[in-house]
Amino acid sequence: MKKTFVLILALLAFSLNYAQSPGGKSSPELKPRITFVELGSVRCIPCKQMQPVMKSVEKKYGRQIKVVFYDVWKEDQKKYSRQYGIKLIPTQVFLDETGKEIFRHEGFFAEKEIDKFLQSKGLKILN
């Protein structure tokens, strides 16, 4: 009886650990639901104003979102300007989990407005 109880506890602990580990396929929260692509430059004033907004969004939503920044004035990142059809910077592009564009905004994007959009897509503020 005691051995069975210990065995059950060990299996339970292993299965919980597996579900929470990055390699465990049982945890759907590990894959971001939305990718937030910020296209701008570190030398552009409105783009600089977006930097703390991006960090805050990334912190608030955790693994639900992936935040990516491309400095489209840098030679090695100009291709993203063409890839996303950028007309002005900063531009924010939001992609679903399949990579399909679901929303686009041009210019400075206030954090409260980003929150409204993300929450309309089912994301929850974690902290």
mmCIF file of N, CA and C in Angstrom:
data_model
loop_
_atom_site.group_PDB
_atom_site.id
_atom_site.type_symbol
_atom_site.label_atom_id
_atom_site.label_comp_id
_atom_site.label_asym_id
_atom_site.label_seq_id
_atom_site.Cartn_x
_atom_site.Cartn_y
_atom_site.Cartn_z
ATOM 1 N N MET A 1 0.828 -1.195 0.000
ATOM 2 C CA MET A 1 0.000 0.000 0.000
ATOM 3 C C MET A 1 0.871 1.257 0.000
ATOM 4 N N LYS A 2 1.874 1.270 0.883
ATOM 5 C CA LYS A 2 2.753 2.427 0.987
ATOM 6 C C LYS A 2 3.550 2.609 -0.306
ATOM 7 N N LYS A 3 4.025 1.506 -0.900
ATOM 8 C CA LYS A 3 4.784 1.580 -2.149
ATOM 9 C C LYS A 3 3.904 2.104 -3.283
ATOM 10 N N THR A 4 2.661 1.668 -3.316
ATOM 11 C CA THR A 4 1.732 2.123 -4.346
ATOM 12 C C THR A 4 1.487 3.624 -4.217
ATOM 13 N N PHE A 5 1.306 4.082 -2.991
ATOM 14 C CA PHE A 5 1.077 5.503 -2.744
ATOM 15 C C PHE A 5 2.283 6.334 -3.194
ATOM 16 N N VAL A 6 3.488 5.898 -2.875
ATOM 17 C CA VAL A 6 4.712 6.598 -3.272
ATOM 18 C C VAL A 6 4.844 6.593 -4.795
ATOM 19 N N LEU A 7 4.538 5.479 -5.421
ATOM 20 C CA LEU A 7 4.606 5.378 -6.876
ATOM 21 C C LEU A 7 3.619 6.343 -7.542
ATOM 22 N N ILE A 8 2.409 6.411 -7.018
ATOM 23 C CA ILE A 8 1.403 7.325 -7.566
ATOM 24 C C ILE A 8 1.857 8.776 -7.411
ATOM 25 N N LEU A 9 2.406 9.120 -6.248
ATOM 26 C CA LEU A 9 2.906 10.479 -6.037
ATOM 27 C C LEU A 9 4.039 10.811 -7.004
ATOM 28 N N ALA A 10 4.936 9.865 -7.222
ATOM 29 C CA ALA A 10 6.059 10.085 -8.139
ATOM 30 C C ALA A 10 5.555 10.301 -9.565
ATOM 31 N N LEU A 11 4.600 9.484 -9.995
ATOM 32 C CA LEU A 11 4.036 9.644 -11.339
ATOM 33 C C LEU A 11 3.305 10.978 -11.491
ATOM 34 N N LEU A 12 2.590 11.371 -10.460
ATOM 35 C CA LEU A 12 1.883 12.643 -10.494
ATOM 36 C C LEU A 12 2.866 13.806 -10.589
ATOM 37 N N ALA A 13 3.918 13.768 -9.795
ATOM 38 C CA ALA A 13 4.935 14.825 -9.830
ATOM 39 C C ALA A 13 5.602 14.885 -11.202
ATOM 40 N N PHE A 14 5.913 13.733 -11.775
ATOM 41 C CA PHE A 14 6.545 13.693 -13.098
ATOM 42 C C PHE A 14 5.618 14.270 -14.163
ATOM 43 N N SER A 15 4.341 13.893 -14.122
ATOM 44 C CA SER A 15 3.415 14.379 -15.150
ATOM 45 C C SER A 15 3.181 15.879 -15.026
ATOM 46 N N LEU A 16 3.118 16.414 -13.816
ATOM 47 C CA LEU A 16 2.973 17.859 -13.641
ATOM 48 C C LEU A 16 4.209 18.592 -14.135
ATOM 49 N N ASN A 17 5.378 18.061 -13.833
ATOM 50 C CA ASN A 17 6.626 18.668 -14.285
ATOM 51 C C ASN A 17 6.706 18.641 -15.804
ATOM 52 N N TYR A 18 6.306 17.552 -16.420
ATOM 53 C CA TYR A 18 6.343 17.418 -17.879
ATOM 54 C C TYR A 18 5.411 18.435 -18.540
ATOM 55 N N ALA A 19 4.228 18.613 -17.986
ATOM 56 C CA ALA A 19 3.262 19.546 -18.564
ATOM 57 C C ALA A 19 3.735 20.988 -18.467
ATOM 58 N N GLN A 20 4.578 21.310 -17.476
ATOM 59 C CA GLN A 20 5.045 22.675 -17.297
ATOM 60 C C GLN A 20 6.383 22.932 -17.958
ATOM 61 N N SER A 21 7.059 21.912 -18.420
ATOM 62 C CA SER A 21 8.384 22.097 -19.006
ATOM 63 C C SER A 21 8.271 22.510 -20.463
ATOM 64 N N PRO A 22 9.286 23.249 -20.991
ATOM 65 C CA PRO A 22 9.238 23.672 -22.384
ATOM 66 C C PRO A 22 9.132 22.524 -23.375
ATOM 67 N N GLY A 23 9.669 21.354 -23.035
ATOM 68 C CA GLY A 23 9.609 20.218 -23.945
ATOM 69 C C GLY A 23 8.278 19.495 -23.914
ATOM 70 N N GLY A 24 7.504 19.711 -22.860
ATOM 71 C CA GLY A 24 6.226 19.032 -22.712
ATOM 72 C C GLY A 24 5.190 19.598 -23.653
ATOM 73 N N LYS A 25 4.535 18.765 -24.391
ATOM 74 C CA LYS A 25 3.575 19.221 -25.386
ATOM 75 C C LYS A 25 2.197 19.495 -24.785
ATOM 76 N N SER A 26 2.025 19.229 -23.479
ATOM 77 C CA SER A 26 0.722 19.369 -22.855
ATOM 78 C C SER A 26 0.379 20.802 -22.479
ATOM 79 N N SER A 27 1.320 21.733 -22.574
ATOM 80 C CA SER A 27 1.083 23.095 -22.137
ATOM 81 C C SER A 27 0.942 24.039 -23.332
ATOM 82 N N PRO A 28 -0.291 24.343 -23.751
ATOM 83 C CA PRO A 28 -0.493 25.187 -24.925
ATOM 84 C C PRO A 28 -0.078 26.633 -24.707
ATOM 85 N N GLU A 29 0.064 27.084 -23.463
ATOM 86 C CA GLU A 29 0.424 28.467 -23.170
ATOM 87 C C GLU A 29 1.862 28.792 -23.552
ATOM 88 N N LEU A 30 2.681 27.795 -23.881
ATOM 89 C CA LEU A 30 4.075 28.050 -24.202
ATOM 90 C C LEU A 30 4.237 28.698 -25.564
ATOM 91 N N LYS A 31 3.333 28.464 -26.477
ATOM 92 C CA LYS A 31 3.423 29.062 -27.803
ATOM 93 C C LYS A 31 2.674 30.394 -27.780
ATOM 94 N N PRO A 32 3.341 31.483 -28.200
ATOM 95 C CA PRO A 32 2.652 32.779 -28.195
ATOM 96 C C PRO A 32 1.412 32.759 -29.084
ATOM 97 N N ARG A 33 0.359 33.397 -28.612
ATOM 98 C CA ARG A 33 -0.877 33.474 -29.393
ATOM 99 C C ARG A 33 -0.808 34.605 -30.401
ATOM 100 N N ILE A 34 -0.031 35.647 -30.066
ATOM 101 C CA ILE A 34 0.107 36.802 -30.953
ATOM 102 C C ILE A 34 1.568 37.214 -31.002
ATOM 103 N N THR A 35 2.022 37.605 -32.185
ATOM 104 C CA THR A 35 3.353 38.184 -32.344
ATOM 105 C C THR A 35 3.170 39.662 -32.654
ATOM 106 N N PHE A 36 3.838 40.493 -31.873
ATOM 107 C CA PHE A 36 3.791 41.948 -32.010
ATOM 108 C C PHE A 36 5.100 42.365 -32.666
ATOM 109 N N VAL A 37 5.037 42.766 -33.934
ATOM 110 C CA VAL A 37 6.224 43.168 -34.684
ATOM 111 C C VAL A 37 6.263 44.694 -34.730
ATOM 112 N N GLU A 38 7.309 45.258 -34.160
ATOM 113 C CA GLU A 38 7.516 46.710 -34.174
ATOM 114 C C GLU A 38 8.583 47.014 -35.209
ATOM 115 N N LEU A 39 8.219 47.791 -36.207
ATOM 116 C CA LEU A 39 9.152 48.182 -37.261
ATOM 117 C C LEU A 39 9.439 49.665 -37.094
ATOM 118 N N GLY A 40 10.699 49.983 -36.819
ATOM 119 C CA GLY A 40 11.070 51.366 -36.564
ATOM 120 C C GLY A 40 12.568 51.529 -36.653
ATOM 121 N N SER A 41 13.108 52.426 -35.833
ATOM 122 C CA SER A 41 14.544 52.658 -35.773
ATOM 123 C C SER A 41 14.889 53.236 -34.411
ATOM 124 N N VAL A 42 16.082 52.954 -33.950
ATOM 125 C CA VAL A 42 16.524 53.508 -32.671
ATOM 126 C C VAL A 42 16.829 55.001 -32.799
ATOM 127 N N ARG A 43 16.872 55.523 -34.022
ATOM 128 C CA ARG A 43 17.160 56.948 -34.241
ATOM 129 C C ARG A 43 15.898 57.770 -34.504
ATOM 130 N N CYS A 44 14.757 57.169 -34.454
ATOM 131 C CA CYS A 44 13.476 57.841 -34.722
ATOM 132 C C CYS A 44 12.802 58.132 -33.373
ATOM 133 N N ILE A 45 12.404 59.390 -33.145
ATOM 134 C CA ILE A 45 11.857 59.784 -31.840
ATOM 135 C C ILE A 45 10.579 59.021 -31.474
ATOM 136 N N PRO A 46 9.554 58.948 -32.337
ATOM 137 C CA PRO A 46 8.368 58.165 -31.958
ATOM 138 C C PRO A 46 8.694 56.676 -31.754
ATOM 139 N N CYS A 47 9.693 56.182 -32.505
ATOM 140 C CA CYS A 47 10.107 54.782 -32.342
ATOM 141 C C CYS A 47 10.730 54.575 -30.964
ATOM 142 N N LYS A 48 11.541 55.543 -30.534
ATOM 143 C CA LYS A 48 12.148 55.465 -29.196
ATOM 144 C C LYS A 48 11.064 55.460 -28.126
ATOM 145 N N GLN A 49 9.998 56.217 -28.357
ATOM 146 C CA GLN A 49 8.894 56.257 -27.396
ATOM 147 C C GLN A 49 8.166 54.921 -27.318
ATOM 148 N N MET A 50 8.263 54.112 -28.356
ATOM 149 C CA MET A 50 7.625 52.792 -28.365
ATOM 150 C C MET A 50 8.416 51.760 -27.566
ATOM 151 N N GLN A 51 9.706 51.980 -27.350
ATOM 152 C CA GLN A 51 10.542 50.990 -26.661
ATOM 153 C C GLN A 51 9.995 50.604 -25.279
ATOM 154 N N PRO A 52 9.691 51.577 -24.383
ATOM 155 C CA PRO A 52 9.139 51.170 -23.079
ATOM 156 C C PRO A 52 7.757 50.535 -23.186
ATOM 157 N N VAL A 53 6.993 50.922 -24.194
ATOM 158 C CA VAL A 53 5.669 50.325 -24.402
ATOM 159 C C VAL A 53 5.828 48.846 -24.748
ATOM 160 N N MET A 54 6.754 48.540 -25.658
ATOM 161 C CA MET A 54 6.984 47.142 -26.046
ATOM 162 C C MET A 54 7.434 46.313 -24.849
ATOM 163 N N LYS A 55 8.350 46.856 -24.045
ATOM 164 C CA LYS A 55 8.835 46.122 -22.866
ATOM 165 C C LYS A 55 7.707 45.868 -21.878
ATOM 166 N N SER A 56 6.866 46.870 -21.668
ATOM 167 C CA SER A 56 5.747 46.720 -20.741
ATOM 168 C C SER A 56 4.746 45.675 -21.236
ATOM 169 N N VAL A 57 4.425 45.715 -22.520
ATOM 170 C CA VAL A 57 3.490 44.745 -23.110
ATOM 171 C C VAL A 57 4.048 43.334 -22.963
ATOM 172 N N GLU A 58 5.326 43.179 -23.255
ATOM 173 C CA GLU A 58 5.968 41.867 -23.143
ATOM 174 C C GLU A 58 5.904 41.351 -21.709
ATOM 175 N N LYS A 59 6.134 42.233 -20.750
ATOM 176 C CA LYS A 59 6.101 41.840 -19.337
ATOM 177 C C LYS A 59 4.673 41.517 -18.886
ATOM 178 N N LYS A 60 3.706 42.338 -19.286
ATOM 179 C CA LYS A 60 2.319 42.156 -18.840
ATOM 180 C C LYS A 60 1.670 40.892 -19.367
ATOM 181 N N TYR A 61 1.994 40.518 -20.611
ATOM 182 C CA TYR A 61 1.307 39.395 -21.248
ATOM 183 C C TYR A 61 2.131 38.114 -21.271
ATOM 184 N N GLY A 62 3.391 38.196 -20.887
ATOM 185 C CA GLY A 62 4.225 37.002 -20.772
ATOM 186 C C GLY A 62 4.280 36.160 -22.030
ATOM 187 N N ARG A 63 4.090 34.863 -21.864
ATOM 188 C CA ARG A 63 4.223 33.907 -22.973
ATOM 189 C C ARG A 63 3.072 33.946 -23.971
ATOM 190 N N GLN A 64 2.060 34.735 -23.685
ATOM 191 C CA GLN A 64 0.937 34.845 -24.625
ATOM 192 C C GLN A 64 1.325 35.622 -25.877
ATOM 193 N N ILE A 65 2.408 36.414 -25.766
ATOM 194 C CA ILE A 65 2.797 37.301 -26.860
ATOM 195 C C ILE A 65 4.301 37.234 -27.084
ATOM 196 N N LYS A 66 4.681 37.389 -28.328
ATOM 197 C CA LYS A 66 6.095 37.486 -28.691
ATOM 198 C C LYS A 66 6.282 38.883 -29.270
ATOM 199 N N VAL A 67 7.220 39.646 -28.717
ATOM 200 C CA VAL A 67 7.478 41.006 -29.187
ATOM 201 C C VAL A 67 8.793 41.008 -29.956
ATOM 202 N N VAL A 68 8.746 41.538 -31.185
ATOM 203 C CA VAL A 68 9.918 41.568 -32.066
ATOM 204 C C VAL A 68 10.125 43.004 -32.539
ATOM 205 N N PHE A 69 11.382 43.462 -32.521
ATOM 206 C CA PHE A 69 11.705 44.803 -33.016
ATOM 207 C C PHE A 69 12.689 44.691 -34.169
ATOM 208 N N TYR A 70 12.376 45.375 -35.265
ATOM 209 C CA TYR A 70 13.291 45.467 -36.402
ATOM 210 C C TYR A 70 13.626 46.933 -36.633
ATOM 211 N N ASP A 71 14.918 47.242 -36.655
ATOM 212 C CA ASP A 71 15.391 48.586 -36.980
ATOM 213 C C ASP A 71 15.548 48.639 -38.494
ATOM 214 N N VAL A 72 14.541 49.148 -39.169
ATOM 215 C CA VAL A 72 14.501 49.096 -40.635
ATOM 216 C C VAL A 72 15.444 50.088 -41.307
ATOM 217 N N TRP A 73 16.148 50.897 -40.519
ATOM 218 C CA TRP A 73 17.179 51.773 -41.077
ATOM 219 C C TRP A 73 18.541 51.096 -41.076
ATOM 220 N N LYS A 74 18.643 49.941 -40.410
ATOM 221 C CA LYS A 74 19.898 49.180 -40.430
ATOM 222 C C LYS A 74 19.937 48.348 -41.705
ATOM 223 N N GLU A 75 21.101 48.276 -42.291
ATOM 224 C CA GLU A 75 21.266 47.597 -43.578
ATOM 225 C C GLU A 75 20.742 46.159 -43.549
ATOM 226 N N ASP A 76 21.071 45.422 -42.483
ATOM 227 C CA ASP A 76 20.687 44.007 -42.421
ATOM 228 C C ASP A 76 19.214 43.788 -42.067
ATOM 229 N N GLN A 77 18.478 44.858 -41.756
ATOM 230 C CA GLN A 77 17.067 44.704 -41.392
ATOM 231 C C GLN A 77 16.120 45.476 -42.316
ATOM 232 N N LYS A 78 16.659 46.099 -43.359
ATOM 233 C CA LYS A 78 15.827 46.831 -44.325
ATOM 234 C C LYS A 78 14.823 45.914 -45.020
ATOM 235 N N LYS A 79 15.181 44.645 -45.144
ATOM 236 C CA LYS A 79 14.306 43.692 -45.837
ATOM 237 C C LYS A 79 12.928 43.592 -45.177
ATOM 238 N N TYR A 80 12.865 43.829 -43.862
ATOM 239 C CA TYR A 80 11.580 43.738 -43.162
ATOM 240 C C TYR A 80 10.651 44.883 -43.561
ATOM 241 N N SER A 81 11.234 46.005 -43.943
ATOM 242 C CA SER A 81 10.439 47.124 -44.438
ATOM 243 C C SER A 81 9.687 46.712 -45.700
ATOM 244 N N ARG A 82 10.386 46.020 -46.581
ATOM 245 C CA ARG A 82 9.746 45.527 -47.813
ATOM 246 C C ARG A 82 8.788 44.381 -47.503
ATOM 247 N N GLN A 83 9.225 43.458 -46.641
ATOM 248 C CA GLN A 83 8.405 42.287 -46.311
ATOM 249 C C GLN A 83 7.037 42.694 -45.761
ATOM 250 N N TYR A 84 7.015 43.714 -44.908
ATOM 251 C CA TYR A 84 5.762 44.138 -44.285
ATOM 252 C C TYR A 84 5.114 45.332 -44.985
ATOM 253 N N GLY A 85 5.705 45.811 -46.086
ATOM 254 C CA GLY A 85 5.121 46.921 -46.836
ATOM 255 C C GLY A 85 5.019 48.203 -46.023
ATOM 256 N N ILE A 86 6.096 48.565 -45.352
ATOM 257 C CA ILE A 86 6.097 49.716 -44.458
ATOM 258 C C ILE A 86 6.128 51.023 -45.245
ATOM 259 N N LYS A 87 5.233 51.943 -44.873
ATOM 260 C CA LYS A 87 5.182 53.270 -45.495
ATOM 261 C C LYS A 87 5.800 54.326 -44.588
ATOM 262 N N LEU A 88 5.671 54.138 -43.275
ATOM 263 C CA LEU A 88 6.258 55.062 -42.310
ATOM 264 C C LEU A 88 6.598 54.301 -41.040
ATOM 265 N N ILE A 89 7.444 54.930 -40.222
ATOM 266 C CA ILE A 89 7.804 54.292 -38.955
ATOM 267 C C ILE A 89 7.481 55.247 -37.814
ATOM 268 N N PRO A 90 7.131 54.690 -36.662
ATOM 269 C CA PRO A 90 6.997 53.267 -36.375
ATOM 270 C C PRO A 90 5.695 52.688 -36.937
ATOM 271 N N THR A 91 5.762 51.423 -37.256
ATOM 272 C CA THR A 91 4.580 50.655 -37.656
ATOM 273 C C THR A 91 4.542 49.400 -36.798
ATOM 274 N N GLN A 92 3.355 49.076 -36.298
ATOM 275 C CA GLN A 92 3.166 47.867 -35.503
ATOM 276 C C GLN A 92 2.303 46.901 -36.308
ATOM 277 N N VAL A 93 2.787 45.677 -36.412
ATOM 278 C CA VAL A 93 2.056 44.627 -37.118
ATOM 279 C C VAL A 93 1.818 43.499 -36.120
ATOM 280 N N PHE A 94 0.590 43.041 -36.032
ATOM 281 C CA PHE A 94 0.234 41.952 -35.124
ATOM 282 C C PHE A 94 -0.127 40.731 -35.953
ATOM 283 N N LEU A 95 0.483 39.600 -35.601
ATOM 284 C CA LEU A 95 0.282 38.343 -36.321
ATOM 285 C C LEU A 95 -0.359 37.325 -35.390
ATOM 286 N N ASP A 96 -1.222 36.468 -35.948
ATOM 287 C CA ASP A 96 -1.777 35.381 -35.138
ATOM 288 C C ASP A 96 -0.768 34.242 -35.055
ATOM 289 N N GLU A 97 -1.156 33.148 -34.417
ATOM 290 C CA GLU A 97 -0.217 32.034 -34.215
ATOM 291 C C GLU A 97 0.193 31.349 -35.507
ATOM 292 N N THR A 98 -0.540 31.594 -36.591
ATOM 293 C CA THR A 98 -0.167 31.007 -37.884
ATOM 294 C C THR A 98 0.710 31.943 -38.711
ATOM 295 N N GLY A 99 0.936 33.176 -38.206
ATOM 296 C CA GLY A 99 1.745 34.145 -38.937
ATOM 297 C C GLY A 99 0.929 35.068 -39.824
ATOM 298 N N LYS A 100 -0.389 34.960 -39.755
ATOM 299 C CA LYS A 100 -1.270 35.812 -40.566
ATOM 300 C C LYS A 100 -1.446 37.174 -39.879
ATOM 301 N N GLU A 101 -1.320 38.236 -40.672
ATOM 302 C CA GLU A 101 -1.506 39.582 -40.124
ATOM 303 C C GLU A 101 -2.961 39.774 -39.718
ATOM 304 N N ILE A 102 -3.153 40.237 -38.470
ATOM 305 C CA ILE A 102 -4.512 40.460 -37.976
ATOM 306 C C ILE A 102 -4.786 41.927 -37.657
ATOM 307 N N PHE A 103 -3.725 42.731 -37.564
ATOM 308 C CA PHE A 103 -3.916 44.153 -37.282
ATOM 309 C C PHE A 103 -2.629 44.901 -37.582
ATOM 310 N N ARG A 104 -2.802 46.172 -37.994
ATOM 311 C CA ARG A 104 -1.652 47.027 -38.307
ATOM 312 C C ARG A 104 -1.961 48.435 -37.814
ATOM 313 N N HIS A 105 -0.926 49.091 -37.290
ATOM 314 C CA HIS A 105 -1.062 50.475 -36.839
ATOM 315 C C HIS A 105 0.188 51.231 -37.252
ATOM 316 N N GLU A 106 0.015 52.476 -37.686
ATOM 317 C CA GLU A 106 1.155 53.309 -38.071
ATOM 318 C C GLU A 106 1.273 54.479 -37.109
ATOM 319 N N GLY A 107 2.509 54.790 -36.698
ATOM 320 C CA GLY A 107 2.765 55.873 -35.759
ATOM 321 C C GLY A 107 2.868 55.352 -34.338
ATOM 322 N N PHE A 108 3.011 56.276 -33.388
ATOM 323 C CA PHE A 108 3.071 55.877 -31.982
ATOM 324 C C PHE A 108 1.753 55.218 -31.602
ATOM 325 N N PHE A 109 1.837 54.106 -30.875
ATOM 326 C CA PHE A 109 0.657 53.343 -30.474
ATOM 327 C C PHE A 109 0.632 53.291 -28.951
ATOM 328 N N ALA A 110 -0.324 53.991 -28.354
ATOM 329 C CA ALA A 110 -0.413 54.068 -26.897
ATOM 330 C C ALA A 110 -0.652 52.686 -26.286
ATOM 331 N N GLU A 111 -0.026 52.460 -25.155
ATOM 332 C CA GLU A 111 -0.123 51.161 -24.485
ATOM 333 C C GLU A 111 -1.567 50.788 -24.155
ATOM 334 N N LYS A 112 -2.362 51.747 -23.724
ATOM 335 C CA LYS A 112 -3.769 51.452 -23.402
ATOM 336 C C LYS A 112 -4.522 50.943 -24.628
ATOM 337 N N GLU A 113 -4.204 51.493 -25.786
ATOM 338 C CA GLU A 113 -4.857 51.050 -27.021
ATOM 339 C C GLU A 113 -4.384 49.652 -27.422
ATOM 340 N N ILE A 114 -3.106 49.382 -27.210
ATOM 341 C CA ILE A 114 -2.576 48.036 -27.478
ATOM 342 C C ILE A 114 -3.261 47.037 -26.556
ATOM 343 N N ASP A 115 -3.409 47.410 -25.274
ATOM 344 C CA ASP A 115 -4.091 46.534 -24.317
ATOM 345 C C ASP A 115 -5.510 46.218 -24.779
ATOM 346 N N LYS A 116 -6.232 47.229 -25.232
ATOM 347 C CA LYS A 116 -7.610 47.006 -25.707
ATOM 348 C C LYS A 116 -7.625 45.992 -26.848
ATOM 349 N N PHE A 117 -6.707 46.171 -27.794
ATOM 350 C CA PHE A 117 -6.651 45.252 -28.930
ATOM 351 C C PHE A 117 -6.323 43.833 -28.469
ATOM 352 N N LEU A 118 -5.267 43.690 -27.657
ATOM 353 C CA LEU A 118 -4.841 42.356 -27.217
ATOM 354 C C LEU A 118 -5.929 41.663 -26.405
ATOM 355 N N GLN A 119 -6.599 42.408 -25.547
ATOM 356 C CA GLN A 119 -7.663 41.812 -24.745
ATOM 357 C C GLN A 119 -8.862 41.436 -25.610
ATOM 358 N N SER A 120 -9.091 42.168 -26.696
ATOM 359 C CA SER A 120 -10.178 41.792 -27.614
ATOM 360 C C SER A 120 -9.865 40.477 -28.325
ATOM 361 N N LYS A 121 -8.580 40.112 -28.351
ATOM 362 C CA LYS A 121 -8.151 38.848 -28.960
ATOM 363 C C LYS A 121 -8.003 37.735 -27.922
ATOM 364 N N GLY A 122 -8.428 38.012 -26.688
ATOM 365 C CA GLY A 122 -8.441 36.980 -25.657
ATOM 366 C C GLY A 122 -7.217 36.912 -24.771
ATOM 367 N N LEU A 123 -6.258 37.814 -24.927
ATOM 368 C CA LEU A 123 -5.085 37.801 -24.062
ATOM 369 C C LEU A 123 -5.443 38.424 -22.720
ATOM 370 N N LYS A 124 -4.801 37.942 -21.678
ATOM 371 C CA LYS A 124 -5.054 38.408 -20.315
ATOM 372 C C LYS A 124 -3.778 39.007 -19.741
ATOM 373 N N ILE A 125 -3.937 40.104 -18.998
ATOM 374 C CA ILE A 125 -2.791 40.685 -18.301
ATOM 375 C C ILE A 125 -2.433 39.747 -17.155
ATOM 376 N N LEU A 126 -1.156 39.360 -17.093
ATOM 377 C CA LEU A 126 -0.712 38.399 -16.089
ATOM 378 C C LEU A 126 -0.240 39.076 -14.814
ATOM 379 N N ASN A 127 0.351 40.251 -14.944
ATOM 380 C CA ASN A 127 0.856 40.949 -13.749
ATOM 381 C C ASN A 127 0.827 42.439 -13.945
#
